[in-house]
N, C-alpha and C. Protein backbone atom coordinates (compact mmCIF):
# COMPACT_ATOMS: atom_id res chain seq x y z
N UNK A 1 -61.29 34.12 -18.07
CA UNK A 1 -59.95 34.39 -18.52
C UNK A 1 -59.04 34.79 -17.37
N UNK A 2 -59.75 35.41 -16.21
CA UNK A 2 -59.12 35.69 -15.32
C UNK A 2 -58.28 34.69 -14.47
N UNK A 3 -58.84 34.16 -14.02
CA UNK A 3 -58.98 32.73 -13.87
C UNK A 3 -57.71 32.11 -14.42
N UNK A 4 -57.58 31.98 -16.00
CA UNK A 4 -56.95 31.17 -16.03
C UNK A 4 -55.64 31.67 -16.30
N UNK A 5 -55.63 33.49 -16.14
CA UNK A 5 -54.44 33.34 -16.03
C UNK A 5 -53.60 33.75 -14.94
N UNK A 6 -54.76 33.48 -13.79
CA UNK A 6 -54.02 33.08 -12.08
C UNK A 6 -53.07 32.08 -12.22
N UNK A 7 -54.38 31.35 -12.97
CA UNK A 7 -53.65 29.53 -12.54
C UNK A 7 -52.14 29.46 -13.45
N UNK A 8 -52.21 30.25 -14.71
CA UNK A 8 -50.94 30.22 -14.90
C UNK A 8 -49.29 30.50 -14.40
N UNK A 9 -50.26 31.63 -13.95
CA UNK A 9 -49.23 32.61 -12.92
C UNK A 9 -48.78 31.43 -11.99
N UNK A 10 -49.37 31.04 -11.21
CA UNK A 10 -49.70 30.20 -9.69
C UNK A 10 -48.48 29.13 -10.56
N UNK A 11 -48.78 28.03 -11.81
CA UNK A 11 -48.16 27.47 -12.13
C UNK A 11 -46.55 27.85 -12.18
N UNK A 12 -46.51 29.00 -13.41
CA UNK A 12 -44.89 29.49 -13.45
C UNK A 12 -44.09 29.86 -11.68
N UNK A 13 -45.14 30.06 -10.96
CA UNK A 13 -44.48 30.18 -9.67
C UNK A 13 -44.05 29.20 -8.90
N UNK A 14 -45.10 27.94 -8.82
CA UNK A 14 -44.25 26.47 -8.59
C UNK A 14 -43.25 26.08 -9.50
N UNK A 15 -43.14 26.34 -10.61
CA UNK A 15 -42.01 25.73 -11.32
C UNK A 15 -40.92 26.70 -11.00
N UNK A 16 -41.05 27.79 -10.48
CA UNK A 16 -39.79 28.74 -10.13
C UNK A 16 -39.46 28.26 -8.76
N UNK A 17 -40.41 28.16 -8.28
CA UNK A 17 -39.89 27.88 -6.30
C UNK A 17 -39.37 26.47 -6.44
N UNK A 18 -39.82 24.86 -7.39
CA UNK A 18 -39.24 23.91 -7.43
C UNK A 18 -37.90 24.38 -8.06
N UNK A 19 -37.60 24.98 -9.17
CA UNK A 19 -36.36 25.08 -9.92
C UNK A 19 -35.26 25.25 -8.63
N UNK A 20 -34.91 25.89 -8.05
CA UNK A 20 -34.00 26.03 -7.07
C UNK A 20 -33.73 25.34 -6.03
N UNK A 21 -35.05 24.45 -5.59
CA UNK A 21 -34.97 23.47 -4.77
C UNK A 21 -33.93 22.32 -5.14
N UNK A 22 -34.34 21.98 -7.06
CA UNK A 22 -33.78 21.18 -7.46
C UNK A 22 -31.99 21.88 -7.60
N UNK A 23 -31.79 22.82 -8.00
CA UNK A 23 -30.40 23.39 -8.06
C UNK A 23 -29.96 22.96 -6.79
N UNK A 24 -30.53 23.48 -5.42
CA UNK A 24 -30.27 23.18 -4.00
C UNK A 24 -29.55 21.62 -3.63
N UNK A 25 -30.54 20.72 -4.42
CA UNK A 25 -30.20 19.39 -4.44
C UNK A 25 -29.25 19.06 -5.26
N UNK A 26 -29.19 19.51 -6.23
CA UNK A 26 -27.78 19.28 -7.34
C UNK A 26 -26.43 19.68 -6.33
N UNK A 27 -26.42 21.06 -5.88
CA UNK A 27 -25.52 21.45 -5.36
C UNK A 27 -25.31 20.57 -4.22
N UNK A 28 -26.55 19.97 -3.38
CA UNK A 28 -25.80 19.68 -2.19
C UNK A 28 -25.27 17.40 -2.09
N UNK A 29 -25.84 17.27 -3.60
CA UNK A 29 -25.42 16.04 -3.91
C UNK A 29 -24.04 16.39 -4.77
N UNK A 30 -23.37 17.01 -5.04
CA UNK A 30 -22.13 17.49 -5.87
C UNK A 30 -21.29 17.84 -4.62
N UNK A 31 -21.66 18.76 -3.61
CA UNK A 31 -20.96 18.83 -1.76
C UNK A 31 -20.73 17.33 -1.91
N UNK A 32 -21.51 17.11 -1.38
CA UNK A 32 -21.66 15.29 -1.13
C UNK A 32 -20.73 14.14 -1.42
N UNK A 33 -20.23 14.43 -2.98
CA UNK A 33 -19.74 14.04 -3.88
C UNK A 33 -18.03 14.38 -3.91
N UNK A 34 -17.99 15.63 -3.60
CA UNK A 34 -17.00 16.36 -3.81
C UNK A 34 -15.97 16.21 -2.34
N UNK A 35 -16.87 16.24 -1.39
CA UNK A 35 -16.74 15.27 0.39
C UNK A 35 -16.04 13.75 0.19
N UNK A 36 -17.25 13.06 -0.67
CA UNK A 36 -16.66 11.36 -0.53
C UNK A 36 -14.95 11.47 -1.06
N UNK A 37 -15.27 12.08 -2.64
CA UNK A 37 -13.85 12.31 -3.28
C UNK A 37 -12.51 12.76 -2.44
N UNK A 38 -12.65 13.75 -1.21
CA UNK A 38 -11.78 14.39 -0.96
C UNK A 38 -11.34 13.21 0.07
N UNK A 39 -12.68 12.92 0.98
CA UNK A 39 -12.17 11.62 1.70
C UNK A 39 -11.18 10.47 1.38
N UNK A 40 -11.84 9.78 0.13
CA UNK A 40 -11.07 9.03 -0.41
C UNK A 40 -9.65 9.59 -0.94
N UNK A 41 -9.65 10.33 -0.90
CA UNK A 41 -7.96 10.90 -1.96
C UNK A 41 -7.23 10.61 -0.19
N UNK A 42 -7.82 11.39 0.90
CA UNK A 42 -6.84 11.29 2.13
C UNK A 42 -6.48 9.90 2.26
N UNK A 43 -7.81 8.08 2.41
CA UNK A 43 -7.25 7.28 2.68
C UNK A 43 -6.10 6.95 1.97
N UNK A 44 -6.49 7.33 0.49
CA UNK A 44 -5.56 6.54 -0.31
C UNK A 44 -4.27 7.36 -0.11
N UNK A 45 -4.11 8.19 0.40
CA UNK A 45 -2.81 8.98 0.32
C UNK A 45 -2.09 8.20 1.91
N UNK A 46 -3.12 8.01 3.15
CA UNK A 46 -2.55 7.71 4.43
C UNK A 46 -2.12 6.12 3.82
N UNK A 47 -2.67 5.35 3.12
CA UNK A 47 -2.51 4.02 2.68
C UNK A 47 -1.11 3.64 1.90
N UNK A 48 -0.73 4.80 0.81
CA UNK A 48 0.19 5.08 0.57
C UNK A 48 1.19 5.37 1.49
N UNK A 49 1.43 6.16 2.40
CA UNK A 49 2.29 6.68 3.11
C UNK A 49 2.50 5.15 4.27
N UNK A 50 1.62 4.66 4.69
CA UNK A 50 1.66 3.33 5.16
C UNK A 50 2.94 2.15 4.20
N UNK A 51 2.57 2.28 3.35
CA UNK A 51 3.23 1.09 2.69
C UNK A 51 4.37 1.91 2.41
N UNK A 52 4.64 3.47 2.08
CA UNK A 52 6.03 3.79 2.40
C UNK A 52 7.03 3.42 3.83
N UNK A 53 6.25 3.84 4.64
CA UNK A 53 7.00 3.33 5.57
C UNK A 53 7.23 1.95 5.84
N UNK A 54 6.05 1.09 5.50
CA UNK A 54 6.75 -0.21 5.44
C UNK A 54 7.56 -0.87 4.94
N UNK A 55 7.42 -0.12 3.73
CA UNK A 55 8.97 -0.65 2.48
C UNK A 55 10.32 0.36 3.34
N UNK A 56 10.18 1.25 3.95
CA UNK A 56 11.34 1.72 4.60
C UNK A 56 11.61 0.88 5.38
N UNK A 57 11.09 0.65 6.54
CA UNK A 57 11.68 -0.56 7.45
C UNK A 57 11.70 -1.99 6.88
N UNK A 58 11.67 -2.05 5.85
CA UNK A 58 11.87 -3.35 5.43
C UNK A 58 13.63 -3.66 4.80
N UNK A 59 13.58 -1.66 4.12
CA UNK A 59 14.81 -1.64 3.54
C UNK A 59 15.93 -1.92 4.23
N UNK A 60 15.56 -0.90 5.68
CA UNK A 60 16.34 -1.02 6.60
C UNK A 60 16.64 -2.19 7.53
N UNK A 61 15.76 -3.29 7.34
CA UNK A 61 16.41 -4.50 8.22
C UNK A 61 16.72 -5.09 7.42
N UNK A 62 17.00 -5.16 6.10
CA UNK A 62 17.68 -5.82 4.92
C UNK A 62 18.84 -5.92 4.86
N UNK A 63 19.22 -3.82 4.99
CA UNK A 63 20.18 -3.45 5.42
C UNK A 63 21.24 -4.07 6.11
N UNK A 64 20.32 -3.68 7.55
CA UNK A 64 20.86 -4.73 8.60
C UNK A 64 21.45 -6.34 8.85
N UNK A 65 20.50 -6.71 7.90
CA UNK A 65 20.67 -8.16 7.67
C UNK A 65 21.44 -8.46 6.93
N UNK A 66 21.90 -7.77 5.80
CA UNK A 66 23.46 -7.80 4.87
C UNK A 66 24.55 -7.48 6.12
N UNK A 67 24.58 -6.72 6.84
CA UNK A 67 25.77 -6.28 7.58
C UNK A 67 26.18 -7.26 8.81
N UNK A 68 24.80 -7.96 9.37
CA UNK A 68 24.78 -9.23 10.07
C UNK A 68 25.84 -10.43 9.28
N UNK A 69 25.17 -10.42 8.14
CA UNK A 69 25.37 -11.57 7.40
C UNK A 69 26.90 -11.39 6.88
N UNK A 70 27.52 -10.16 7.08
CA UNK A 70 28.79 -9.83 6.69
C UNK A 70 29.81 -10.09 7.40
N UNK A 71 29.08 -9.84 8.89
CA UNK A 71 30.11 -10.29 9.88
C UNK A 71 30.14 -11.65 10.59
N UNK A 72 29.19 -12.61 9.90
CA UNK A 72 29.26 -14.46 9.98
C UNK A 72 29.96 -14.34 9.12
N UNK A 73 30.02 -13.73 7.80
CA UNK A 73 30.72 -14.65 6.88
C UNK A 73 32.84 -14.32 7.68
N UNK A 74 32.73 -13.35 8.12
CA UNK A 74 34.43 -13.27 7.78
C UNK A 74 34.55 -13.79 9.63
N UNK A 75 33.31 -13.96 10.24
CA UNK A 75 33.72 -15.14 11.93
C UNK A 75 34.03 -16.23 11.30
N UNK A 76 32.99 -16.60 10.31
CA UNK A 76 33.42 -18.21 9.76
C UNK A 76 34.57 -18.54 8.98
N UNK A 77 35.33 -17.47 7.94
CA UNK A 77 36.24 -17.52 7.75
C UNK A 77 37.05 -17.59 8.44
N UNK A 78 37.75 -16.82 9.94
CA UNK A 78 38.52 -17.41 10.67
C UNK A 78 38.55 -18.87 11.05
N UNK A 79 37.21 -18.67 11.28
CA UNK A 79 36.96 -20.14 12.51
C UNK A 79 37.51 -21.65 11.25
N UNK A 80 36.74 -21.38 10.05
CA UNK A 80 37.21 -22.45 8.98
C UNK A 80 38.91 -22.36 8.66
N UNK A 81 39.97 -21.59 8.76
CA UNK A 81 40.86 -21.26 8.81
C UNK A 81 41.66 -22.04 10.45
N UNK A 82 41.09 -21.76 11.59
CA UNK A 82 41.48 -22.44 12.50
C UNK A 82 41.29 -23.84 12.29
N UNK A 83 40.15 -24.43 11.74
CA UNK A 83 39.72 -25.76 12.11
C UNK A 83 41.08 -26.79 11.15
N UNK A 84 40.66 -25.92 10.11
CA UNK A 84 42.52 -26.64 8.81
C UNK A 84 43.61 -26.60 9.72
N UNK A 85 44.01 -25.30 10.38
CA UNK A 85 45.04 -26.11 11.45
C UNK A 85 46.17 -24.05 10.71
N UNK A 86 45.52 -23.36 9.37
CA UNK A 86 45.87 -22.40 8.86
C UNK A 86 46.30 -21.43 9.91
N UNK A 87 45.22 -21.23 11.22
CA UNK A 87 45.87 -20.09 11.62
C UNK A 87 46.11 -21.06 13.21
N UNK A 88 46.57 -19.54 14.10
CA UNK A 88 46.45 -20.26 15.28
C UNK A 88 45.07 -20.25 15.96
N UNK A 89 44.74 -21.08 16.64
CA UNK A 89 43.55 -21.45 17.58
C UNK A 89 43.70 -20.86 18.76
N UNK A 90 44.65 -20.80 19.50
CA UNK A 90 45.18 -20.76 20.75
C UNK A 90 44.67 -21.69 21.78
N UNK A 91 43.66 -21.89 22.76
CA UNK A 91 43.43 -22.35 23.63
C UNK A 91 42.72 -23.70 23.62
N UNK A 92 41.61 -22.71 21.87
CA UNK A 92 40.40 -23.80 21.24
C UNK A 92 40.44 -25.25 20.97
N UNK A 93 39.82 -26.14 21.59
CA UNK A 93 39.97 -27.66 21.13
C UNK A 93 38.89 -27.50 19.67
N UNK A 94 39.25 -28.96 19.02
CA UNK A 94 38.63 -28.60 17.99
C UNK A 94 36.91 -29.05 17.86
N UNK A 95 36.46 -29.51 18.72
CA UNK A 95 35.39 -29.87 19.50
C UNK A 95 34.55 -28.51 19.63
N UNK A 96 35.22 -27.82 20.14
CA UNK A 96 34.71 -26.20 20.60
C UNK A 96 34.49 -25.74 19.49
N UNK A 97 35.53 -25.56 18.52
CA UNK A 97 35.69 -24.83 17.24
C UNK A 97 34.84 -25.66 16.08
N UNK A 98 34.02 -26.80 16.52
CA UNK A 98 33.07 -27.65 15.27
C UNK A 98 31.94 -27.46 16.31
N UNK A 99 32.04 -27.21 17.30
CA UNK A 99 30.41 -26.18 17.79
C UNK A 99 30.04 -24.67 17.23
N UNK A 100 31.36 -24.47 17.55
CA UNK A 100 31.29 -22.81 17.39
C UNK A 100 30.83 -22.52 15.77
N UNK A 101 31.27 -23.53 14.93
CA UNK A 101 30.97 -23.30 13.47
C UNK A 101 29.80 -24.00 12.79
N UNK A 102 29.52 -24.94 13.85
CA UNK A 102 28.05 -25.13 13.54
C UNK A 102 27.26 -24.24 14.04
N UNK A 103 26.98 -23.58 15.08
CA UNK A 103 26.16 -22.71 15.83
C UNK A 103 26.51 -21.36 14.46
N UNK A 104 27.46 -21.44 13.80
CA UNK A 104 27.38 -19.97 13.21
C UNK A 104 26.46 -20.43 11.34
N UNK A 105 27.22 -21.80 11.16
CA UNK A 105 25.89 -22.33 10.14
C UNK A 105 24.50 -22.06 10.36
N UNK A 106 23.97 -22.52 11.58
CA UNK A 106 22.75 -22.11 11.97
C UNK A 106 22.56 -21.37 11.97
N UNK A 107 23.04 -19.89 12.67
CA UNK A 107 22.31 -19.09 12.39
C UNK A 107 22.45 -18.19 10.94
N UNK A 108 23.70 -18.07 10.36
CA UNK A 108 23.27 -18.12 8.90
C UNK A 108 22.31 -18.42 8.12
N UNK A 109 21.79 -19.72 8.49
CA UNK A 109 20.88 -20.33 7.70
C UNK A 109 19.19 -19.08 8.34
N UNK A 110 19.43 -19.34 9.47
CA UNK A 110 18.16 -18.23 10.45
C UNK A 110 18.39 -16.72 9.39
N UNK A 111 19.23 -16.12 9.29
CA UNK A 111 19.34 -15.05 8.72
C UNK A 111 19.28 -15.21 7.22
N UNK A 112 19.39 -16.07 6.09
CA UNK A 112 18.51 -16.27 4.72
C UNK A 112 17.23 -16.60 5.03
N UNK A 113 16.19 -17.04 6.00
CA UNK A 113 15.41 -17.52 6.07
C UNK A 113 14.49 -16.08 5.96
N UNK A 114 15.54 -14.61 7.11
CA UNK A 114 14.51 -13.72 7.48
C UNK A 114 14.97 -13.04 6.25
N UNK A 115 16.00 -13.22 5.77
CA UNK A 115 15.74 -12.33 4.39
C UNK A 115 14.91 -13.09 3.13
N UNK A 116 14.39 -14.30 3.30
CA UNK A 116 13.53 -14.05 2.20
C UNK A 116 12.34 -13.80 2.50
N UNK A 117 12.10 -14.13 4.06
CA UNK A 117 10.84 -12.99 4.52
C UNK A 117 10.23 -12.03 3.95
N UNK A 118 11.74 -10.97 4.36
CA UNK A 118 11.10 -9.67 4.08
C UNK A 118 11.48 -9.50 3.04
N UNK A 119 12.19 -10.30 1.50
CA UNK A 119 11.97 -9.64 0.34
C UNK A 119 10.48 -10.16 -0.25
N UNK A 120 9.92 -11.41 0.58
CA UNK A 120 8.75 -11.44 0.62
C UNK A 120 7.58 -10.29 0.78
N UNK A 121 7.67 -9.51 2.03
CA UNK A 121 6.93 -8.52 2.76
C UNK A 121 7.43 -7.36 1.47
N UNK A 122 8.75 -7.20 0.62
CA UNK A 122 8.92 -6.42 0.14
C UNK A 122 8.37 -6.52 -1.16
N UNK A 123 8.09 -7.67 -1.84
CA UNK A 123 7.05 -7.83 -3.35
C UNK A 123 5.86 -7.71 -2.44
N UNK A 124 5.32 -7.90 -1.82
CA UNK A 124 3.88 -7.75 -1.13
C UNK A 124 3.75 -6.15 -1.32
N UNK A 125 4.73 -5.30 -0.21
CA UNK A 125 4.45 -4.07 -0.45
C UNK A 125 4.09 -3.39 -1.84
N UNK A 126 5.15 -4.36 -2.85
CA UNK A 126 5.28 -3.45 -4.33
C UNK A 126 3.84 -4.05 -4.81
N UNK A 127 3.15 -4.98 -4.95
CA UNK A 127 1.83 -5.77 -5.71
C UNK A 127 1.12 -4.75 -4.90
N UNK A 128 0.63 -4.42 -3.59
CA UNK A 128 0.15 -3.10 -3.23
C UNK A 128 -0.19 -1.77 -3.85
N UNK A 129 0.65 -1.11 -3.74
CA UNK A 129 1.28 -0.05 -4.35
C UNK A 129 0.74 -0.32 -6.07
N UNK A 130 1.26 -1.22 -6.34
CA UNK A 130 0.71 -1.86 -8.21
C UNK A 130 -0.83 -1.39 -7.97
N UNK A 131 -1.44 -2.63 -7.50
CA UNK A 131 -2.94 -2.57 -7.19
C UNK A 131 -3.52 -1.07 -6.70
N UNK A 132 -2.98 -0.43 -5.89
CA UNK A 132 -3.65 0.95 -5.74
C UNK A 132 -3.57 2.05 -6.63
N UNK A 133 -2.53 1.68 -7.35
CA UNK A 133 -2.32 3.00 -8.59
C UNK A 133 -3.09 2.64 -9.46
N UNK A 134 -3.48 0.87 -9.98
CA UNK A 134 -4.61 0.50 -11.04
C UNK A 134 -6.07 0.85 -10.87
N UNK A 135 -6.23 0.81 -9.03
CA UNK A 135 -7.57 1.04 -8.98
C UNK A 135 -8.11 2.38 -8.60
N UNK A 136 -6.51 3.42 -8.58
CA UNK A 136 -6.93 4.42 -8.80
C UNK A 136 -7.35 5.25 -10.36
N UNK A 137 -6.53 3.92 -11.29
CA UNK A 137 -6.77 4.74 -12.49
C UNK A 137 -8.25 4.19 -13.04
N UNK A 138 -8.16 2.72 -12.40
CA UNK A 138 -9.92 2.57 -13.05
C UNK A 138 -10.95 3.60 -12.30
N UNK A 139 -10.81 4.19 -11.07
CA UNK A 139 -11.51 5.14 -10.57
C UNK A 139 -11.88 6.70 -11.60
N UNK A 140 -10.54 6.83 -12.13
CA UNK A 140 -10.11 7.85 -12.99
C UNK A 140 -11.16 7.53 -14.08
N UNK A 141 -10.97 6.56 -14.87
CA UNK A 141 -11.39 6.23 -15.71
C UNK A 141 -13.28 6.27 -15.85
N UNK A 142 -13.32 5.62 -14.45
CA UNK A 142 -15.23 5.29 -14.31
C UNK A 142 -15.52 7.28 -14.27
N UNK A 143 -14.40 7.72 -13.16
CA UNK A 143 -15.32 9.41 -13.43
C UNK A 143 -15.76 9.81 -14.96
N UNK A 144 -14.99 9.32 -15.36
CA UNK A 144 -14.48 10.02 -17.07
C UNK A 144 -16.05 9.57 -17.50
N UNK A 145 -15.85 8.36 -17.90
CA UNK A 145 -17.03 7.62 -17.73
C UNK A 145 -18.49 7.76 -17.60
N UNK A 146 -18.54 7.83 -16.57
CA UNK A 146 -19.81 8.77 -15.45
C UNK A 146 -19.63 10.18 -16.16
N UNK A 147 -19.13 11.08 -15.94
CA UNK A 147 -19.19 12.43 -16.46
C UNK A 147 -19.95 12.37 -18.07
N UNK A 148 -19.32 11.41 -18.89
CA UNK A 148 -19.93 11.67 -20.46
C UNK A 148 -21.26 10.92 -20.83
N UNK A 149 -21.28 9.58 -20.10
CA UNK A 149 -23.17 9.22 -20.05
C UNK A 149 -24.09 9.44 -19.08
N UNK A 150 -23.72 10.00 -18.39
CA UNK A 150 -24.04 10.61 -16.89
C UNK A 150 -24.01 10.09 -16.08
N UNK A 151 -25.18 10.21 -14.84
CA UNK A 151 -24.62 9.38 -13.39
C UNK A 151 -24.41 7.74 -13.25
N UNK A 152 -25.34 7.37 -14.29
CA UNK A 152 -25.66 5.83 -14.19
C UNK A 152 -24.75 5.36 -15.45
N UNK A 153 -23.73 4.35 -14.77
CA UNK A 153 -23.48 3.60 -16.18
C UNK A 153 -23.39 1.88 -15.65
N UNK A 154 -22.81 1.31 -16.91
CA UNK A 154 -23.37 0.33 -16.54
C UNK A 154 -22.22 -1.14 -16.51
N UNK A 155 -22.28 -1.88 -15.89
CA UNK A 155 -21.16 -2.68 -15.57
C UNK A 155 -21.09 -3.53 -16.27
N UNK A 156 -20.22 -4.36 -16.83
CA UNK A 156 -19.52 -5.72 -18.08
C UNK A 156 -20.52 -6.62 -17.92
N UNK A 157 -21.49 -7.01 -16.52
CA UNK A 157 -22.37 -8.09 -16.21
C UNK A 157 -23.88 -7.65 -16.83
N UNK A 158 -23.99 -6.03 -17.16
CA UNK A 158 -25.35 -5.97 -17.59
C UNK A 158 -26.02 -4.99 -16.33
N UNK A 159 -25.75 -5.12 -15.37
CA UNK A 159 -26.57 -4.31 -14.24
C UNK A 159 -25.99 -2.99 -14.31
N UNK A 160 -26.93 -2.35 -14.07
CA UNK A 160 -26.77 -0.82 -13.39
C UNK A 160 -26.11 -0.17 -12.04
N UNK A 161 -25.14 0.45 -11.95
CA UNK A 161 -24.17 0.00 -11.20
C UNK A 161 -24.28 2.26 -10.77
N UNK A 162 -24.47 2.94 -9.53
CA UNK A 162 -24.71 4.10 -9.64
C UNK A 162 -23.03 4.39 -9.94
């Protein structure tokens, strides 16, 4: 009897010295956990702040590019005004003045080209921004997820997905 109730003893004492090991491991896979999470919140926040500033300088050469585009339109208004014969020319042959207003067509045309660029670069930024707030909420969502069937759940294809 003695005997066996060493071995009991001996038993409840490994299951006490494992119990805390395992707490040890809970705790330091939840660190772990709580690490990746915090990581990820910084990229997605520096990723964010990225595409802010890119939609800022995008705003701002838009900007720019309206105020460009403001001051061809009222050069070409003179110059189309000289070429009718409306205002005076002074010196200008009209040779000069059907260069001068083609060279300002052109680059007009150069300046719609870079603005649909960057309202290009500017739906790019916004589908971004879209996409990171969705896959932050499916993130949201999988914790939720994970938290109520526990660590393992399982993906639309059938596999086990941690």
């Amino acid at each position: 009897r003695k005997q066996a109730t060493e071995y009991s003893t001996s038993s409840s004492d490994e299951e006490f010295e494992s119990k805390p090991s395992l707490t040890h491991k809970a705790k330091r896979a939840l660190r772990k956990r709580r690490k990746l999470e915090k990581e990820t919140k910084q990229l997605i926040k520096q990723e964010e702040l990225k595409r802010l500033h890119k939609a800022q300088a995008v705003q701002r050469q838009l900007e720019e590019l309206e105020e460009r585009q403001r001051t061809l339109e009222i050069f070409g208004v003179e110059l189309e005004r000289e070429l009718r014969g409306e205002a005076d020319s002074g010196t200008k042959d009209e040779n000069q003045m059907l260069h001068e207003w083609l060279e300002l067509v052109m680059e007009k045309n150069k300046l719609m080209r870079y603005e649909s660029e960057l309202l290009i670069i500017a739906q790019e930024v916004e589908l971004e921004d879209h996409q990171s707030r969705l896959e932050q909420k499916l993130r949201e969502k999988m914790a939720i997820d994970g938290k109520s069937k526990g660590t393992v759940c399982s993906s639309p294809q059938g596999q086990t997905v941690p």
